[in-house]
PDB file of C-alpha atoms in Angstrom:
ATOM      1  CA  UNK A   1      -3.701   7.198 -17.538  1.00 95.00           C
ATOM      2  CA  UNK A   2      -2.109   7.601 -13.736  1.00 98.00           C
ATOM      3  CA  UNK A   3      -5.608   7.241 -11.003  1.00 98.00           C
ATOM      4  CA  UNK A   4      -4.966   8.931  -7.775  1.00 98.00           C
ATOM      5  CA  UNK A   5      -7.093   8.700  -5.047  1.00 98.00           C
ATOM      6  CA  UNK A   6      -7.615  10.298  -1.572  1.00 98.00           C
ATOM      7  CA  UNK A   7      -9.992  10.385   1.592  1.00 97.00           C
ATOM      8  CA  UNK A   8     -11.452  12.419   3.941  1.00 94.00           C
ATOM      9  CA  UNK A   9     -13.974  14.763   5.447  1.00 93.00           C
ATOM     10  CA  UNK A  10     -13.564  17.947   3.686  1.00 93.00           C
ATOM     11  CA  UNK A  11     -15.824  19.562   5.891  1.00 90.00           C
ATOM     12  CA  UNK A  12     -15.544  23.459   5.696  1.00 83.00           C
ATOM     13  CA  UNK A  13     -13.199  23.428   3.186  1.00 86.00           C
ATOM     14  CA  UNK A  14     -10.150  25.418   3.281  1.00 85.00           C
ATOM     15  CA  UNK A  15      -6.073  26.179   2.175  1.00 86.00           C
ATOM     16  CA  UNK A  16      -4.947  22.600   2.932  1.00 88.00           C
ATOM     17  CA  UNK A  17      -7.541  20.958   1.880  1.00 92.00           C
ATOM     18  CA  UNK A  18      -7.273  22.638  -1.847  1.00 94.00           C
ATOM     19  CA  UNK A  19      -3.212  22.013  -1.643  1.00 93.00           C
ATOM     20  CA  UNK A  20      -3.572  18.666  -0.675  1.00 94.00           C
ATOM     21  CA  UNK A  21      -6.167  18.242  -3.708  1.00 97.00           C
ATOM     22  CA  UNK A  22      -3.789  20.042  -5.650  1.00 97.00           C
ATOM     23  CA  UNK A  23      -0.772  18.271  -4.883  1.00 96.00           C
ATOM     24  CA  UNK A  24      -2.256  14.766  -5.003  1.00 98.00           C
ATOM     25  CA  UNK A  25      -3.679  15.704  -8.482  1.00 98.00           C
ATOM     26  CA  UNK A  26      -0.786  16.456  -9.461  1.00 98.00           C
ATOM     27  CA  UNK A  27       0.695  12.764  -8.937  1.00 98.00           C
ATOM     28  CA  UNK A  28      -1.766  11.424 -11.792  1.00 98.00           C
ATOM     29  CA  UNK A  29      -3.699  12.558 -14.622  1.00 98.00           C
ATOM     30  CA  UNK A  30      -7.295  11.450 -12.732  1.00 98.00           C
ATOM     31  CA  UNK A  31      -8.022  12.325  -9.163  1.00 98.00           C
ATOM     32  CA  UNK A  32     -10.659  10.401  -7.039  1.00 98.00           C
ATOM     33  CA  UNK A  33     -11.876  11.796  -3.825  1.00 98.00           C
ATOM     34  CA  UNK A  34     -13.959   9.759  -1.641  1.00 98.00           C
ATOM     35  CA  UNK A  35     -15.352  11.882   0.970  1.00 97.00           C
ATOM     36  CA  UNK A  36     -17.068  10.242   4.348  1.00 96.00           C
ATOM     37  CA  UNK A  37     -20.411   9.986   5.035  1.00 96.00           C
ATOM     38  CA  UNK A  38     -22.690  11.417   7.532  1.00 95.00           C
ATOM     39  CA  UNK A  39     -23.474   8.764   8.381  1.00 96.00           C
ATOM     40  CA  UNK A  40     -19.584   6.958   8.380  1.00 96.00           C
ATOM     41  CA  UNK A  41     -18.622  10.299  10.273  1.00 91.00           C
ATOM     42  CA  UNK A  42     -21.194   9.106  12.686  1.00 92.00           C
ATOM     43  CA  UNK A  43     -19.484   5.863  13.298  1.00 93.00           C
ATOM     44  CA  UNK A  44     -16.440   7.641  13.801  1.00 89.00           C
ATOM     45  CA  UNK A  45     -17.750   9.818  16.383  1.00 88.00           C
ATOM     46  CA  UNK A  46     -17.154  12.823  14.256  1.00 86.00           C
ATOM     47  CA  UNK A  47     -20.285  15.336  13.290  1.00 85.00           C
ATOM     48  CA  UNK A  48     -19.094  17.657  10.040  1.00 87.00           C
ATOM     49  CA  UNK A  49     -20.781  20.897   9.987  1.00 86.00           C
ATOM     50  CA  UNK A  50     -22.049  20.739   6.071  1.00 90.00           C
ATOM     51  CA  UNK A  51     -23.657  17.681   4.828  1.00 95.00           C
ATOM     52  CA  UNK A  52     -22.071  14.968   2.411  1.00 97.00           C
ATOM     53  CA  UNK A  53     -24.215  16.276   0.002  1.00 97.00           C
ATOM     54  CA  UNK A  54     -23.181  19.537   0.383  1.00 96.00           C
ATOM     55  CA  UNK A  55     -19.455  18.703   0.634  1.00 97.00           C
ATOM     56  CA  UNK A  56     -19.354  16.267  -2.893  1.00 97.00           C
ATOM     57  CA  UNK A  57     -20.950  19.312  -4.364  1.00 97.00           C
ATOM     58  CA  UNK A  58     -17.909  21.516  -3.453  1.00 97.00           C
ATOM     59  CA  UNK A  59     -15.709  19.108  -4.501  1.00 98.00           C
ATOM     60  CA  UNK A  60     -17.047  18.227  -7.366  1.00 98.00           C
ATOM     61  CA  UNK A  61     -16.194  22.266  -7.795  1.00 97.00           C
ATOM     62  CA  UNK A  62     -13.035  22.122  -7.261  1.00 97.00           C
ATOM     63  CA  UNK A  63     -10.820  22.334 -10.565  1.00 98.00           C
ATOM     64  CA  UNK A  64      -8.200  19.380  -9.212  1.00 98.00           C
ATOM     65  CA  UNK A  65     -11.284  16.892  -8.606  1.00 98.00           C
ATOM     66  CA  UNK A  66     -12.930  14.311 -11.331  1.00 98.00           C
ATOM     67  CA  UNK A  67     -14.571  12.034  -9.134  1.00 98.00           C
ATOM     68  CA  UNK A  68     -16.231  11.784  -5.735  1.00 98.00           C
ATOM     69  CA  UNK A  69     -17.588   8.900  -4.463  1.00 98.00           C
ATOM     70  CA  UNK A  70     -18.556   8.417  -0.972  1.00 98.00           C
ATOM     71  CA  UNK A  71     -16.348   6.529   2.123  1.00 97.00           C
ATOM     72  CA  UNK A  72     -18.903   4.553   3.754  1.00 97.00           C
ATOM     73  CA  UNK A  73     -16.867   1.993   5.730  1.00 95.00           C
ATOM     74  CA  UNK A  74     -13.061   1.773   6.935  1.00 92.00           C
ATOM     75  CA  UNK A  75     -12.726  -1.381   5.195  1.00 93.00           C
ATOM     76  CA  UNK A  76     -13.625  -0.031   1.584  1.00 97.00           C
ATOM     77  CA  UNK A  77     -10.282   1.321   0.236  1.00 97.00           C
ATOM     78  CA  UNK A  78      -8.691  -2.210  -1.244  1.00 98.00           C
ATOM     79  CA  UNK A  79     -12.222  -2.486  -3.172  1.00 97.00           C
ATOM     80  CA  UNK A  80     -11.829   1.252  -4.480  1.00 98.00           C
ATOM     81  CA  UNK A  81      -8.105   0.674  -5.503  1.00 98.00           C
ATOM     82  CA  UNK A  82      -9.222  -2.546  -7.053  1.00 98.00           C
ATOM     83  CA  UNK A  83     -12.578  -1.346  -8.598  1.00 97.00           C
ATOM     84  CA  UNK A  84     -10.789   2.133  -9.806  1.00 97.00           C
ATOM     85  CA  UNK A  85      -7.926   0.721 -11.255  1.00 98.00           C
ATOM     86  CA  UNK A  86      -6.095   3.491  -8.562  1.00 98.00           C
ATOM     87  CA  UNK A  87      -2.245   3.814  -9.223  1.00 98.00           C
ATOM     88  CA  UNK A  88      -1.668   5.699  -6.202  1.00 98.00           C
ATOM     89  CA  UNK A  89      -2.965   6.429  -3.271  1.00 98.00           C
ATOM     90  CA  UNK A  90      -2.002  10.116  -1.184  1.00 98.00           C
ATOM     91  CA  UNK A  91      -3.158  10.653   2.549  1.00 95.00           C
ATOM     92  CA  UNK A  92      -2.168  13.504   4.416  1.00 92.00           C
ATOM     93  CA  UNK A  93       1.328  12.602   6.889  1.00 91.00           C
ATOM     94  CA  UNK A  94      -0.990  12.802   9.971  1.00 89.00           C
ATOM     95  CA  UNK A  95      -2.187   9.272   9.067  1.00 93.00           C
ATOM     96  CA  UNK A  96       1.580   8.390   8.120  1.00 96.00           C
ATOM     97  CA  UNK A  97       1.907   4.825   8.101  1.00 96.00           C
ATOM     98  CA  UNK A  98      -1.522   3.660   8.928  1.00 96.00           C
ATOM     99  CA  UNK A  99      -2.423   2.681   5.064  1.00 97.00           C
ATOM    100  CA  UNK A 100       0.901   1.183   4.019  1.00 98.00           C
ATOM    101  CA  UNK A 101      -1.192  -2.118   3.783  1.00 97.00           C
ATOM    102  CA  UNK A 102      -2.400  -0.407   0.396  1.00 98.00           C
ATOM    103  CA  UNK A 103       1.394  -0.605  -1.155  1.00 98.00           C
ATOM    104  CA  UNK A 104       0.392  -4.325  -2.326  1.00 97.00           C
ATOM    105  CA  UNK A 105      -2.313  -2.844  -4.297  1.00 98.00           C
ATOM    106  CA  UNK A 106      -0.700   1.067  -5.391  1.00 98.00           C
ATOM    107  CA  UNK A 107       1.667   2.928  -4.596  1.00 98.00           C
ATOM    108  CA  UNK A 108       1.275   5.217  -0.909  1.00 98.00           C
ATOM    109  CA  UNK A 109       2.232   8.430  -0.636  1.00 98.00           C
ATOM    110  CA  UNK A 110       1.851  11.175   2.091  1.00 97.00           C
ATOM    111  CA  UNK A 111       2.117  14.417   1.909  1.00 95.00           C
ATOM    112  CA  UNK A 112       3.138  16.915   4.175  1.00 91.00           C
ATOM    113  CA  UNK A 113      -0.161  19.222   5.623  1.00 85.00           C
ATOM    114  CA  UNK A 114       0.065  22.620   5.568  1.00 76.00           C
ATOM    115  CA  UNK A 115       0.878  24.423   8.454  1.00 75.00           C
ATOM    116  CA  UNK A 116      -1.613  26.589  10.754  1.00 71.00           C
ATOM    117  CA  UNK A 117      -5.091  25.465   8.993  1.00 67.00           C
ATOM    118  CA  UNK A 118      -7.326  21.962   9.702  1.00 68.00           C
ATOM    119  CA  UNK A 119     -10.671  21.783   9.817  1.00 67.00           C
ATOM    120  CA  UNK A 120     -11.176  21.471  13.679  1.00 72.00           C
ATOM    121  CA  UNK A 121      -9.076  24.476  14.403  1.00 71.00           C
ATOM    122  CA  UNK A 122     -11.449  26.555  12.462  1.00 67.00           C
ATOM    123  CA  UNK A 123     -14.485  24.787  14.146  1.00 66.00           C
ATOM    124  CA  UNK A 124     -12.539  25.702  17.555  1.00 74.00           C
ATOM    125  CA  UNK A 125     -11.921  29.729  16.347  1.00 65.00           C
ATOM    126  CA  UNK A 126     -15.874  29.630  15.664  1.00 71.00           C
ATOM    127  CA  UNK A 127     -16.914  28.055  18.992  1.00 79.00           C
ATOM    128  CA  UNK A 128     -18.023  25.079  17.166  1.00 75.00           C
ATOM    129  CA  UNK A 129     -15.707  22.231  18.977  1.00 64.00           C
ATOM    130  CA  UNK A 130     -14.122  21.942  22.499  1.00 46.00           C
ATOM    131  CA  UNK A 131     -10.695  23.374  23.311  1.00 43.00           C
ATOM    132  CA  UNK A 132      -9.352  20.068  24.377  1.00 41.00           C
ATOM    133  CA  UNK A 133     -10.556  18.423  21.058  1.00 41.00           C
ATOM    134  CA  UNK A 134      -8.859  21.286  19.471  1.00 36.00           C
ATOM    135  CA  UNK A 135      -5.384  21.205  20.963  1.00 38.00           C
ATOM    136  CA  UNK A 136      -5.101  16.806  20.781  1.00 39.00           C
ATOM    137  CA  UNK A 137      -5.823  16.978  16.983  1.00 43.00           C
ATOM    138  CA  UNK A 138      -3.202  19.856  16.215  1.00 39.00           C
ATOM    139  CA  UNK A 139      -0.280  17.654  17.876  1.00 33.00           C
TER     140      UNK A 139
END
């Protein structure tokens, strides 16, 4: 059996977050999303609009999904590899690059994200998030 795994927020979940699911399920026969925190999402000086609890129970929803398990430090994703016996790991090509220290443990893959959707451009369309925020995370 092929274990993928991904990260992330999946706050107010949308288009690219189901390809993304989609496509990195796809890659395996066992996909393993580990979604952050409130409290990691504090550390990070983000704030996501529905609870952990409420996002792992979307997830767990979702068709693509078997596992979610929760992202509670940066440092945690050699343990989850390890622990998981993950075969490959998928991020989207925003954070190209920045987990390639993962390759001696499972293969890295990104994938492209899908044009004219993210998270904090719907937060911007709703008046939930500054402008400014808006426009330096869509570049």
């Amino acid at each position: 059996m092929k274990k993928v795994i991904t990260y992330g927020t999946f706050d107010l979940i949308h288009k690219g977050h189901i390809r993304l699911l989609k496509r990195a399920a796809a890659l395996g026969d066992d996909l393993t999303v580990c979604v952050s925190s409130d409290e990691f999402n504090a550390e990070k000086g983000k704030r996501a609009y529905t609870s952990y609890e409420d996002r792992k129970y979307i997830l767990e929803a979702i068709k693509y999904v078997d596992h979610v398990i929760p992202e509670t430090t940066w440092d945690q994703k050699i343990r989850d590899v390890q622990e998981n016996n993950i075969d490959v790991f998928v991020m989207g090509d925003d954070w190209k690059g920045k987990f390639d220290f993962l390759k001696d443990y499972c293969e890295v893959i990104y994938l492209p994200r899908t044009e004219g959707i993210s998270t904090t451009k719907i937060k911007h369309d709703l008046g939930l998030s500054d402008e400014e925020t808006w426009k330096e995370d869509e570049k």
